[in-house]
Short mmCIF file of C-alpha atoms and ligand atoms in Angstrom, two decimals:
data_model
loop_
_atom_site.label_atom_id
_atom_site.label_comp_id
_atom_site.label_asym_id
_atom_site.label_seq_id
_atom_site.Cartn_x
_atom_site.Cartn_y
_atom_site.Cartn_z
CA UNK A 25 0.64 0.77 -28.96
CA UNK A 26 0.38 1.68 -32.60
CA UNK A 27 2.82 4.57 -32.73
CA UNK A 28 5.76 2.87 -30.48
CA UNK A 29 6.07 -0.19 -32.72
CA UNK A 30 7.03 1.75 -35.42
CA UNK A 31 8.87 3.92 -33.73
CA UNK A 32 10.68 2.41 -30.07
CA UNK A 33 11.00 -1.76 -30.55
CA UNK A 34 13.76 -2.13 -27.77
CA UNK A 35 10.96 -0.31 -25.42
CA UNK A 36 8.07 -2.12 -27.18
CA UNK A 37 9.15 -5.50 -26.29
CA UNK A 38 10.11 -5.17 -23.00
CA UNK A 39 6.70 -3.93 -22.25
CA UNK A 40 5.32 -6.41 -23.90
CA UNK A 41 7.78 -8.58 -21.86
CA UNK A 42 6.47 -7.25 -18.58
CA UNK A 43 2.83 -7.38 -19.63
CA UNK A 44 3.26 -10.76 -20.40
CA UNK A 45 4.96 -11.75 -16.96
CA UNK A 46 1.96 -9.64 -15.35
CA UNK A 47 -0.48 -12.04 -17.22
CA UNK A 48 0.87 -15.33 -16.52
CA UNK A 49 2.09 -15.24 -13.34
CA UNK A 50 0.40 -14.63 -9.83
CA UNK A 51 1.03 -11.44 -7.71
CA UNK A 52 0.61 -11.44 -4.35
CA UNK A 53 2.88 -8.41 -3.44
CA UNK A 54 0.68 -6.93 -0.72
CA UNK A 55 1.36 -3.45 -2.14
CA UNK A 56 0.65 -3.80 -5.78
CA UNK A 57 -2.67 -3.79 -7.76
CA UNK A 58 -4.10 -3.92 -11.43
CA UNK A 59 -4.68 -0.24 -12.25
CA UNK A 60 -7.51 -0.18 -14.80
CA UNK A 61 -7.28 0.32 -18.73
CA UNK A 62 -9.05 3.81 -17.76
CA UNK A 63 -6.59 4.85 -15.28
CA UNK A 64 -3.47 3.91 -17.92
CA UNK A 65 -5.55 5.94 -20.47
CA UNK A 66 -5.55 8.78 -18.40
CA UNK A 67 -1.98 8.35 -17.36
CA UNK A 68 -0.89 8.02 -21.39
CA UNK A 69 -3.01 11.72 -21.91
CA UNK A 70 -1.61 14.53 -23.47
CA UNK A 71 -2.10 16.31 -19.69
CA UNK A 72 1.64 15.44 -19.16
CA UNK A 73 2.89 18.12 -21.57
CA UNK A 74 1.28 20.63 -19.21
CA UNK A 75 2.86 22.56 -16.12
CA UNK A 76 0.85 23.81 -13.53
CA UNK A 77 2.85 24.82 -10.46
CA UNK A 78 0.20 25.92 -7.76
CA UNK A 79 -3.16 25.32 -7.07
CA UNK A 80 -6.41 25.66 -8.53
CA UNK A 81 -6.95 29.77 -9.84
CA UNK A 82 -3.79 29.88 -8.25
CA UNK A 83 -1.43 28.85 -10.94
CA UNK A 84 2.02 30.39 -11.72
CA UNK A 85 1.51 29.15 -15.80
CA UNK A 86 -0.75 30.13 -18.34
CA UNK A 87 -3.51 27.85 -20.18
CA UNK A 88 -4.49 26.22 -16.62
CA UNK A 89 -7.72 26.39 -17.12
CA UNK A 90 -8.21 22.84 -18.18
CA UNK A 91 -6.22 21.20 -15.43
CA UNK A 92 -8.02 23.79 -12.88
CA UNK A 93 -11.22 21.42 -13.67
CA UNK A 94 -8.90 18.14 -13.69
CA UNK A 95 -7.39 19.28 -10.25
CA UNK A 96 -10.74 20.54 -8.81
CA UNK A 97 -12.64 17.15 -10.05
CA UNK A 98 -9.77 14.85 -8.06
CA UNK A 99 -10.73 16.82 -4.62
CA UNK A 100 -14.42 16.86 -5.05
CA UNK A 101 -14.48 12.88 -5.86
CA UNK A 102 -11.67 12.29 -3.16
CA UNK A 103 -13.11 14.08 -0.63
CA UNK A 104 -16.37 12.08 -1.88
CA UNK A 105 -15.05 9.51 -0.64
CA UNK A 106 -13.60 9.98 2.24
CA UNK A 107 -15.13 12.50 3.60
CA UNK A 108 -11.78 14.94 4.75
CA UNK A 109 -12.03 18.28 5.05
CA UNK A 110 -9.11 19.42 3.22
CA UNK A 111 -7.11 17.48 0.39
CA UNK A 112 -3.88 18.16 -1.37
CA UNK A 113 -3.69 15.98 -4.67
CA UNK A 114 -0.15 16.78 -6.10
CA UNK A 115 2.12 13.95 -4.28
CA UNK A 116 3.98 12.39 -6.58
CA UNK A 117 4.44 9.25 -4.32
CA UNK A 118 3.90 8.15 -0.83
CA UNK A 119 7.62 8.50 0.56
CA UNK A 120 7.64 12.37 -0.57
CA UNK A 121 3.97 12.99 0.65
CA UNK A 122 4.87 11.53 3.76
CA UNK A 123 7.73 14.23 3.44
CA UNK A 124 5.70 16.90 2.98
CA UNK A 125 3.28 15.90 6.21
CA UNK A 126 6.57 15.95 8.67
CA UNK A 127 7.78 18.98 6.92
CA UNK A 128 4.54 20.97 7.16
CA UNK A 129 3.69 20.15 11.10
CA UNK A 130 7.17 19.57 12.85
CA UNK A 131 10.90 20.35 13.05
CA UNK A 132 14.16 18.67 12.49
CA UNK A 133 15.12 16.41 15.80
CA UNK A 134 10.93 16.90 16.99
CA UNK A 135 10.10 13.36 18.53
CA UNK A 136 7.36 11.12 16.64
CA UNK A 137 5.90 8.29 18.04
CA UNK A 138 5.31 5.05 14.98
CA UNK A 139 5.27 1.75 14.74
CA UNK A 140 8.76 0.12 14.56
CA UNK A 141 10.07 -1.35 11.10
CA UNK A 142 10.60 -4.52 11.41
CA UNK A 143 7.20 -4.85 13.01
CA UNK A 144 5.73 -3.94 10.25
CA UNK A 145 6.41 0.27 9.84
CA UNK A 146 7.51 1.75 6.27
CA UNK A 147 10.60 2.98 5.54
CA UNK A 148 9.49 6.54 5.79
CA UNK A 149 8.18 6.17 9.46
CA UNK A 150 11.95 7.11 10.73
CA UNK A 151 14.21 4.32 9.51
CA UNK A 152 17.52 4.83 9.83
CA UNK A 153 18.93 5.07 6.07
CA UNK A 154 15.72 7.09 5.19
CA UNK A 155 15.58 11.21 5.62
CA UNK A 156 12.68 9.93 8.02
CA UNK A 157 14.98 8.69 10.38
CA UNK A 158 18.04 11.02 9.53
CA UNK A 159 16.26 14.27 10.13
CA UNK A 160 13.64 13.86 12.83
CA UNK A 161 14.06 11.45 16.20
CA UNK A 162 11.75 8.44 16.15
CA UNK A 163 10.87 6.55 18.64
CA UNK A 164 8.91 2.86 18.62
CA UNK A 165 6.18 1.23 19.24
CA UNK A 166 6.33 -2.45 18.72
CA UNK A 167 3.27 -5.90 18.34
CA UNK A 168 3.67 -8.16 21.20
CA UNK A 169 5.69 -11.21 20.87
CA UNK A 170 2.73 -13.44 21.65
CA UNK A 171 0.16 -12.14 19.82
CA UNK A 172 1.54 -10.13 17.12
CA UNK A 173 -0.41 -7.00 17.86
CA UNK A 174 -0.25 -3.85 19.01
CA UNK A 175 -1.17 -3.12 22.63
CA UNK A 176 -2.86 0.17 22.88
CA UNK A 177 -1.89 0.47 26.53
CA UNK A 178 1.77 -0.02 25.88
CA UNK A 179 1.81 2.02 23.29
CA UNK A 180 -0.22 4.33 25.49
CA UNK A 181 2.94 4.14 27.97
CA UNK A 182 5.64 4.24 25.64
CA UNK A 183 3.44 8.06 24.49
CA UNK A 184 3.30 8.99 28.30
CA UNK A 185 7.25 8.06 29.11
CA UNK A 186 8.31 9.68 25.84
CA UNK A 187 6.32 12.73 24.68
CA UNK A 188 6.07 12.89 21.28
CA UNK A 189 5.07 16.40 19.27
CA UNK A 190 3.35 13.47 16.35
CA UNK A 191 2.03 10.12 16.99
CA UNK A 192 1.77 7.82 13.76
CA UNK A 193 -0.47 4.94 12.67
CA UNK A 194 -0.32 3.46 9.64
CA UNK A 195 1.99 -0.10 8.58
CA UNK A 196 3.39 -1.61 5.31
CA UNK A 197 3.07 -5.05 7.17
CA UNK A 198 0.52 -5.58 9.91
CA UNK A 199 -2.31 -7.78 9.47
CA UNK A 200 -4.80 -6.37 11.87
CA UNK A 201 -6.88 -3.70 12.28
CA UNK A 202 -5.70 -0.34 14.11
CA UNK A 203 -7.85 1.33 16.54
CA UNK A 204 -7.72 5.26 15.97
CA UNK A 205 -10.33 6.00 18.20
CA UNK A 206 -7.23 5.12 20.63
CA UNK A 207 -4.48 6.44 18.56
CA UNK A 208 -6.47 10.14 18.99
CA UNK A 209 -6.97 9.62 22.74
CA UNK A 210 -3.39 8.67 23.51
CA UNK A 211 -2.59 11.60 21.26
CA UNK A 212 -4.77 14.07 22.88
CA UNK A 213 -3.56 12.89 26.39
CA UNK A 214 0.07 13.88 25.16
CA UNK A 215 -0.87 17.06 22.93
CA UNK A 216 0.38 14.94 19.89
CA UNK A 217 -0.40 15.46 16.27
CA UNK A 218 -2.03 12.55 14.56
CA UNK A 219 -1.01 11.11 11.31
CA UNK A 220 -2.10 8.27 9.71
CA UNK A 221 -0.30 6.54 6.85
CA UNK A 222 -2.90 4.46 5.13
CA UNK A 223 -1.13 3.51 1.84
CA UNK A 224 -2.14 0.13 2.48
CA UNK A 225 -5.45 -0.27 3.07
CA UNK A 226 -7.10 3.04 1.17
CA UNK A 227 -8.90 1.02 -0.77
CA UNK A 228 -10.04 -0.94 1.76
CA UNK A 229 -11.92 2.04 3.56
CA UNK A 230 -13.04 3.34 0.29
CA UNK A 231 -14.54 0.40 0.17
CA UNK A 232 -16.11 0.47 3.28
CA UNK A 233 -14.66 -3.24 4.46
CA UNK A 234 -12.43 -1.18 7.27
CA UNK A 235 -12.72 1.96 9.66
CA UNK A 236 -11.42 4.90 8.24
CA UNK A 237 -9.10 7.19 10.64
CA UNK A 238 -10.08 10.56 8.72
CA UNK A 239 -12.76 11.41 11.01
CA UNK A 240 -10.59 11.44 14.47
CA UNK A 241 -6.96 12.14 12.85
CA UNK A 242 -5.68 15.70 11.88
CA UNK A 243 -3.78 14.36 8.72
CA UNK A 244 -4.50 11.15 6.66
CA UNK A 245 -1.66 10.21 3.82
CA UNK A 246 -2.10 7.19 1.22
CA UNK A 247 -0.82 6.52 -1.41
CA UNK A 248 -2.96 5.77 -5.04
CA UNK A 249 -1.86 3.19 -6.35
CA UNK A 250 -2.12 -0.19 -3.71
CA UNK A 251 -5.89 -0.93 -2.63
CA UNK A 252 -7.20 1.99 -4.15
CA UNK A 253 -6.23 0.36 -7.34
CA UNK A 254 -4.95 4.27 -8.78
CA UNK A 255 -2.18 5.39 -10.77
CA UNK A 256 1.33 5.89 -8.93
CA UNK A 257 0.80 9.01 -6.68
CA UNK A 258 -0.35 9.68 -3.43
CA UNK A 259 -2.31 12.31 -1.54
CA UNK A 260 -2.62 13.82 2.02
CA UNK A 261 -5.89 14.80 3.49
CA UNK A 262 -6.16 16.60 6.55
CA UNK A 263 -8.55 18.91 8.65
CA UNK A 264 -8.87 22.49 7.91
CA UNK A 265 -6.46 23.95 10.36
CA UNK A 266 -3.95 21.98 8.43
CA UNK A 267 -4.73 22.61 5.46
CA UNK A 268 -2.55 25.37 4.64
CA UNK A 269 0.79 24.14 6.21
CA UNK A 270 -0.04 20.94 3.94
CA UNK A 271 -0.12 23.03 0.62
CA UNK A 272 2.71 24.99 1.29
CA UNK A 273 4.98 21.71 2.54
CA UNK A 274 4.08 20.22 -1.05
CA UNK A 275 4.31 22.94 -2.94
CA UNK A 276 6.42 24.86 -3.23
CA UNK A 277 8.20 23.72 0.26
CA UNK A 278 8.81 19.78 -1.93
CA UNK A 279 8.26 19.84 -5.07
CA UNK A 280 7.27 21.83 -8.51
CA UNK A 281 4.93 20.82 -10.52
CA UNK A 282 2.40 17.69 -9.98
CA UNK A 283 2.07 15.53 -12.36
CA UNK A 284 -1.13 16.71 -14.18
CA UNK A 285 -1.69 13.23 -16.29
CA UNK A 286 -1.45 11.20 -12.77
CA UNK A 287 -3.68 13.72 -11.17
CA UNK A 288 -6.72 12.93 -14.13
CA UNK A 289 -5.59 9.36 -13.27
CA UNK A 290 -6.70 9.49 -9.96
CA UNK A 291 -10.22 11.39 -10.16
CA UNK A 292 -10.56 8.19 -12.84
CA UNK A 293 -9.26 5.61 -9.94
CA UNK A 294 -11.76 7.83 -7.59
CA UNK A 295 -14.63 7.95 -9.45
CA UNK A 296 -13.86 3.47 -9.57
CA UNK A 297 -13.58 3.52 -6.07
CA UNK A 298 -17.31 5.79 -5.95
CA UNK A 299 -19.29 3.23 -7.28
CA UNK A 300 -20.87 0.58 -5.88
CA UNK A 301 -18.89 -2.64 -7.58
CA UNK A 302 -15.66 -1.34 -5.51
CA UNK A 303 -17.39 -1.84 -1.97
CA UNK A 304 -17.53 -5.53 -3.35
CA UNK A 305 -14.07 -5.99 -4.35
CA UNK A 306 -13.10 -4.70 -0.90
CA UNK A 307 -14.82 -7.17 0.52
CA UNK A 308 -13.64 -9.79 -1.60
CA UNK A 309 -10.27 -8.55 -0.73
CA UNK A 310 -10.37 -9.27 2.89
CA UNK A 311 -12.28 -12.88 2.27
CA UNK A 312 -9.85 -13.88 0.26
CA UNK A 313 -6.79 -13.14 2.74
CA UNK A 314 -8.37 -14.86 5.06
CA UNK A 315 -9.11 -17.67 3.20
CA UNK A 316 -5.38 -17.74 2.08
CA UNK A 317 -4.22 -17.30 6.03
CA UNK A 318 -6.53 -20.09 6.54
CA UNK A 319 -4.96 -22.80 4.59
CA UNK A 320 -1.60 -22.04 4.86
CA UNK A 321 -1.94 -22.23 8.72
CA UNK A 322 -3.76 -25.62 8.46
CA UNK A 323 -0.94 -26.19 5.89
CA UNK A 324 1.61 -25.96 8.97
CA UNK A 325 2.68 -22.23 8.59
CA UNK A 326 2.52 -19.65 11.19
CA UNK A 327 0.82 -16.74 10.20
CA UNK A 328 1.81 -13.55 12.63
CA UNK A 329 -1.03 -12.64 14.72
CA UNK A 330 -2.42 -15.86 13.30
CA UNK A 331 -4.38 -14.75 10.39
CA UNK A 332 -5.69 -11.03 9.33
CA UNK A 333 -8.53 -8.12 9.38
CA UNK A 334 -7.41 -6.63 6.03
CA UNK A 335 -5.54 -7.82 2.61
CA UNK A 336 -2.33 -9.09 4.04
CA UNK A 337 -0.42 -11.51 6.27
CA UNK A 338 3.48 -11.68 7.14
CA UNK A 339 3.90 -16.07 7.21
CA UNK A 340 6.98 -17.30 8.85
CA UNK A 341 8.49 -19.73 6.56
CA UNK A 342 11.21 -20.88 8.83
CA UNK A 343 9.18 -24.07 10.34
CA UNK A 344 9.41 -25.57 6.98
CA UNK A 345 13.10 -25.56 6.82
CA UNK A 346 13.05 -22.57 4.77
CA UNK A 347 14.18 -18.88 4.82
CA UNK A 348 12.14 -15.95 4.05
CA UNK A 349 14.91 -15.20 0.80
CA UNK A 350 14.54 -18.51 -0.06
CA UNK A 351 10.81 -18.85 -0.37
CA UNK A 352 10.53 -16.11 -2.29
CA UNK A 353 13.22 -17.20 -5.20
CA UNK A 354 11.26 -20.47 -4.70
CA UNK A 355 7.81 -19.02 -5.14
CA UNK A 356 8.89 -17.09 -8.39
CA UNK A 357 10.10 -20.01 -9.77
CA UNK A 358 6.96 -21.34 -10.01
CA UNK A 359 5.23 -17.66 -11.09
CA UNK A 360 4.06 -16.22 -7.44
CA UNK A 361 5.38 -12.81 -6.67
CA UNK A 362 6.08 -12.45 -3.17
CA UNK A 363 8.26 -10.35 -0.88
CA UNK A 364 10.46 -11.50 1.28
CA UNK A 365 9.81 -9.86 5.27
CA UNK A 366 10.90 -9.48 8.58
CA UNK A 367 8.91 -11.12 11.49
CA UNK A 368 8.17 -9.35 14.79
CA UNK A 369 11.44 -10.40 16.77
CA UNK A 370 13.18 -11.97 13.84
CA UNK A 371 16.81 -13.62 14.79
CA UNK A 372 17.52 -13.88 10.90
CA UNK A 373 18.99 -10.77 9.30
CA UNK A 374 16.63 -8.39 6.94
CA UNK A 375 18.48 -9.65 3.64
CA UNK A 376 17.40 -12.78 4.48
CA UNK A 377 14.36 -13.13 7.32
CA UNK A 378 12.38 -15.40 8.85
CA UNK A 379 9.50 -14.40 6.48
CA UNK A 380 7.42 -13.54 3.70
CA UNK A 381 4.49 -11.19 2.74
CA UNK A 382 1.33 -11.82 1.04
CA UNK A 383 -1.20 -9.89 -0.19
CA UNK A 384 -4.57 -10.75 -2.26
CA UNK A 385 -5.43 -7.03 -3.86
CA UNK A 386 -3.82 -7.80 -6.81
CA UNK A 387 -5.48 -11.29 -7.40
CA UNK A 388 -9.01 -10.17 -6.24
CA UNK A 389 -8.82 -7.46 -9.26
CA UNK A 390 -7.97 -10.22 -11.57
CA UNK A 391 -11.33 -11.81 -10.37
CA UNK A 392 -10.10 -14.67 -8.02
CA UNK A 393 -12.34 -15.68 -5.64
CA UNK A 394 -12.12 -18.14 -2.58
CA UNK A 395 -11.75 -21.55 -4.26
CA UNK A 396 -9.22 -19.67 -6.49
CA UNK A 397 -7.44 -18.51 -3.77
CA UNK A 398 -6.98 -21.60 -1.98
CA UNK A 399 -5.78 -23.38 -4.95
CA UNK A 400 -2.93 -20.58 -4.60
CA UNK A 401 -2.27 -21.21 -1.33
CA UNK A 402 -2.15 -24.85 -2.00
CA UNK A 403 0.82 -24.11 -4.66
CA UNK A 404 2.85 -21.99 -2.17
CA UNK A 405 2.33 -25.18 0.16
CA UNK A 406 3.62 -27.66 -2.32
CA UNK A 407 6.07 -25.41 -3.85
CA UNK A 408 7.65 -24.35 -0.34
CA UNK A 409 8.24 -28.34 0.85
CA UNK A 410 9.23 -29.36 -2.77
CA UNK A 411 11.71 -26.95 -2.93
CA UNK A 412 14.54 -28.77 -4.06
CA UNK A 413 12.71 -30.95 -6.30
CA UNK A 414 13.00 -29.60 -9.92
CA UNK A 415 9.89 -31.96 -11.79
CA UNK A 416 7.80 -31.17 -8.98
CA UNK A 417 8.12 -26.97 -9.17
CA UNK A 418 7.55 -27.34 -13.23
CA UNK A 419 4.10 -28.91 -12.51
CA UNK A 420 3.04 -26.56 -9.98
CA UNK A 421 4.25 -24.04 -12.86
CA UNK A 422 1.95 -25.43 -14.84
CA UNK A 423 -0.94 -25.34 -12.67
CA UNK A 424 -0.40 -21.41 -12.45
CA UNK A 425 0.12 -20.78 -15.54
CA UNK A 426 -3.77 -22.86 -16.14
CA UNK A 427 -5.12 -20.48 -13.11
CA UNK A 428 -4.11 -17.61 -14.81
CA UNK A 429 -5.45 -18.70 -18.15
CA UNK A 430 -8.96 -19.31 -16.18
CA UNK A 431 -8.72 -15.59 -14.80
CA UNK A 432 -7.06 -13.44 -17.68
CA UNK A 433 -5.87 -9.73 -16.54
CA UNK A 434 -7.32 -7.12 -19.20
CA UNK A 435 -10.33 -9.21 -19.85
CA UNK A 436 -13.27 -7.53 -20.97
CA UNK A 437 -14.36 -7.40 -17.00
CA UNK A 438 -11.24 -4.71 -15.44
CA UNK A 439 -10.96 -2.98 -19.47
C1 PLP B 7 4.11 2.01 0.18
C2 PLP B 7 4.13 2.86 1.39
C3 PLP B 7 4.63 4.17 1.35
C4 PLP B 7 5.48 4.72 0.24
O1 PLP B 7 4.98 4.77 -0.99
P1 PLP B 7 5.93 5.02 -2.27
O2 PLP B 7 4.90 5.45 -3.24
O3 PLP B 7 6.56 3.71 -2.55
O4 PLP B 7 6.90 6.08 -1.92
C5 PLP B 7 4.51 4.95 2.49
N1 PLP B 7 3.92 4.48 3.60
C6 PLP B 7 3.46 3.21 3.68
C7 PLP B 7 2.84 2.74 4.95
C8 PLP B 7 3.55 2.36 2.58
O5 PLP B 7 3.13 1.10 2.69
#
C-alpha cells in the first residue's frame, strides 16, 4: 500500500492493525473466510470509478463496454458452476438480495414459510426488527428439541395447516444437511414458491462436498463472500420464468448501480471455486468441523444435533458453568473469534445465550488440517474451564499465537 502511506497514516495503521489481528489470531466465525490476494486485487481495481446501471447491452451509461465483458464473464463462470438457469450478479449483499427475491415474487402481508431464528434462521428470513419480518407475515418452522433437526413431516404439517405463497430453506446456524428434494415436494403440495438461502454453505456445493438445491428450487440466493471464499456481495439465481421479476426487483426495483469492482471480484472468486483445488478445500472444510465437533463433545460439550454435515456447529456452553456471552469474551481473550448464539429452546436471553457458534471455513483457507484443528478445539476446552484463571489464558495465548505462526495467512499458498 505504497500510495496510502504517504498519503492516509490514520487509515494505514488501522489496516495494518486489523491485518495483523487477522494474522495472529484464530477465526472461527462460521460466516467469514480469507478472500484471496486476487479477489482484493480485483476489489482495489479502477472498475469502481465506473457506473453501469442495467444490464449487459442494456446499460443506461456510456463506456460500458468493458464491464459488459466483466458482467457477462461473472454469469458464464457462475452459472458454470452451479448450473442455474438464470443469474443476477449485482447484489450488493445478502440481506438486500434476499430483498430483492421477496420483492420480485410476493406482496406485502403474503405468508412465507422459514426456519425460525433462534433455531438457526437469518435475520432476513422475517425477524421481527428486520423489513423481513415488518413487511411480509412469517411463519416458523422449528429443529426438534431432541434431536436438533428439522422434521420434514412437521414442517410438512405446519405447510399444510398454514398455506404459505413461499416456502424457505436456507440457515445462518444449522449444522445438518437440508433435504430439498422435500422442501420442493412440500412446496408443490401447497403451490408454494421455493427459495433457498444458501449464504452459508455456497462454497460448500461449489465444491461438490454438499447437495445443491438449484436443480429442484425456483430461486437460489447466497451470498459471496462466506464458503465461496468471494468478495462482499451476493447473487440470486433462479429458473427462467423468474428470471425477469429477479432483474427488475434488483434493479431498478432496489438498487442503482452494482458495484462493478465487486462484480470482477467475484468472476475471480468463481473462476477459484472452478478449479479443481476448491473441491478439496470443501472437503477439508467439512472434515475439519467434524473433527472439531468431535473433541469438544468428548471434551464434555453438547454440540446441537450432536455434531454436523457441513462447516459449522452451535455448542452449548452452559454445562461448563459458562454463558454463551461469556465464552466468547473468554475465547477472544485468548485470540479465537467466535460468536456468541442462541440454542434451539434457549431459556437464556439472545444478549446473552446458552451458546456459541463455530465455524472452520476460515481456518481450512489458512491451511489447517485435522491435527491442527483439534489442537484448536483443545484451546477452547482449556480456555472455557480456566476461565477465571489469568496465567493459564496467557499460555493458551501463546499456543495460538505459535499455531498461527505454523499456518501464516497470505503465505505464498492463498497469494
Ligand atoms: C449472512 C447471511 C445473509 C446476509 O448476508 P449479508 O451480506 O450480511 O447481508 C443472508 N442469509 C443468510 C442465511 C446468511 O447466513
Amino acid at each position: 500500500m505504497k500510495t496510502l502511506s504517504q498519503t492516509d497514516l490514520a487509515v494505514l495503521e488501522l489496516i495494518n492493525k486489523e491485518a495483523k489481528r487477522q494474522e495472529d489470531g484464530i477465526e472461527l466465525i462460521a460466516s467469514e473466510n480469507y478472500a484471496s490476494k486476487a479477489v482484493m486485487e480485483a476489489l482495489g481495481s479502477p472498475l469502481t470509478n465506473k457506473y453501469s446501471e442495467g444490464y449487459v447491452g442494456k446499460r443506461y451509461y456510456g463506456g460500458n463496454e468493458v464491464i459488459d465483458e466483466v458482467e457477462a464473464l461473472a454469469i458464464e463462470r457462475c452459472k458454470k458452476i452451479f448450473g442455474c438457469e438464470h443469474v443476477n450478479v449485482q447484489p450488493l449483499s445478502g440481506s438486500p438480495a434476499n430483498a430483492a427475491v421477496y420483492f420480485a415474487t410476493i406482496k406485502p402481508g403474503d405468508k412465507v414459510l422459514g426456519l425460525q431464528l433462534d433455531h438457526g434462521g437469518h435475520l432476513s428470513h422475517g425477524h421481527p426488527v428486520n423489513f423481513s419480518g415488518m413487511l411480509y407475515n412469517f411463519t416458523q418452522y422449528q429443529v426438534e428439541k431432541e434431536t436438533g433437526r428439522i422434521d420434514m413431516e412437521k414442517v410438512r404439517e405446519v405447510a399444510l395447516s398454514e398455506k404459505p405463497k413461499m416456502i424457505l430453506a436456507g440457515f445462518s446456524a444449522y449444522s445438518r444437511n437440508l433435504d430439498w428434494k422435500k422442501f420442493k415436494e412440500i412446496a408443490d403440495e401447497v403451490g408454494a414458491i421455493t427459495f433457498a438461502d444458501i449464504a452459508h454453505i455456497a462454497g460448500l456445493i461449489a465444491g461438490k462436498a454438499i447437495e445443491s438445491p438449484v436443480p429442484y428450487f425456483d430461486i437460489v440466493s447466497t451470498t459471496t463472500h462466506k464458503t465461496l471464499r468471494g468478495p462482499r456481495g451476493a447473487i440470486i439465481m433462479c429458473k427462467e420464468n423468474f428470471a425477469k421479476a429477479i432483474d427488475k426487483a434488483v434493479f431498478p426495483g432496489m438498487q442503482g448501480g452494482p458495484h462493478d469492482h465487486a462484480t470482477a471480484a467475484k468472476a475471480v472468486a468463481f473462476g477459484e471455486a472452478l478449479q479443481p483445488e476448491f473441491q478439496t478445500y470443501a472437503k477439508h472444510v467439512i472434515e475439519n468441523a467434524q473433527a472439531m465437533a468431535a473433541h469438544l463433545m468428548k471434551a464434555g460439550f453438547k454440540i446441537i444435533s450432536d455434531g454436523t454435515d457441513n462447516h459449522l456447529m452451535v455448542v452449548d456452553v452452559t454445562s461448563k458453568g459458562i454463558s454463551g456471552k461469556e465464552a466468547e469474551r473468554v475465547l477472544d481473550l485468548v485470540g479465537i473469534s467466535t460468536s456468541r448464539s442462541t440454542i434451539p429452546f434457549d431459556p437464556r436471553k439472545p444478549m446473552d445465550p446458552s451458546g456459541i457458534r463455530l465455524g472452520t471455513p476460515a481456518i481450512t483457507t489458512r491451511g489447517f488440517d485435522v491435527e491442527d484443528t483439534c489442537k484448536v478445539a483443545d484451546a477452547i476446552t482449556q480456555a472455557i474451564e480456566n476461565h477465571s484463571d489469568e496465567t493459564k489464558l496467557k499460555s493458551i495465548r501463546e499456543g495460538i499465537l505459535e499455531l498461527c505462526r505454523k499456518r501464516p495467512l497470505y503465505d505464498a499458498k492463498t497469494a
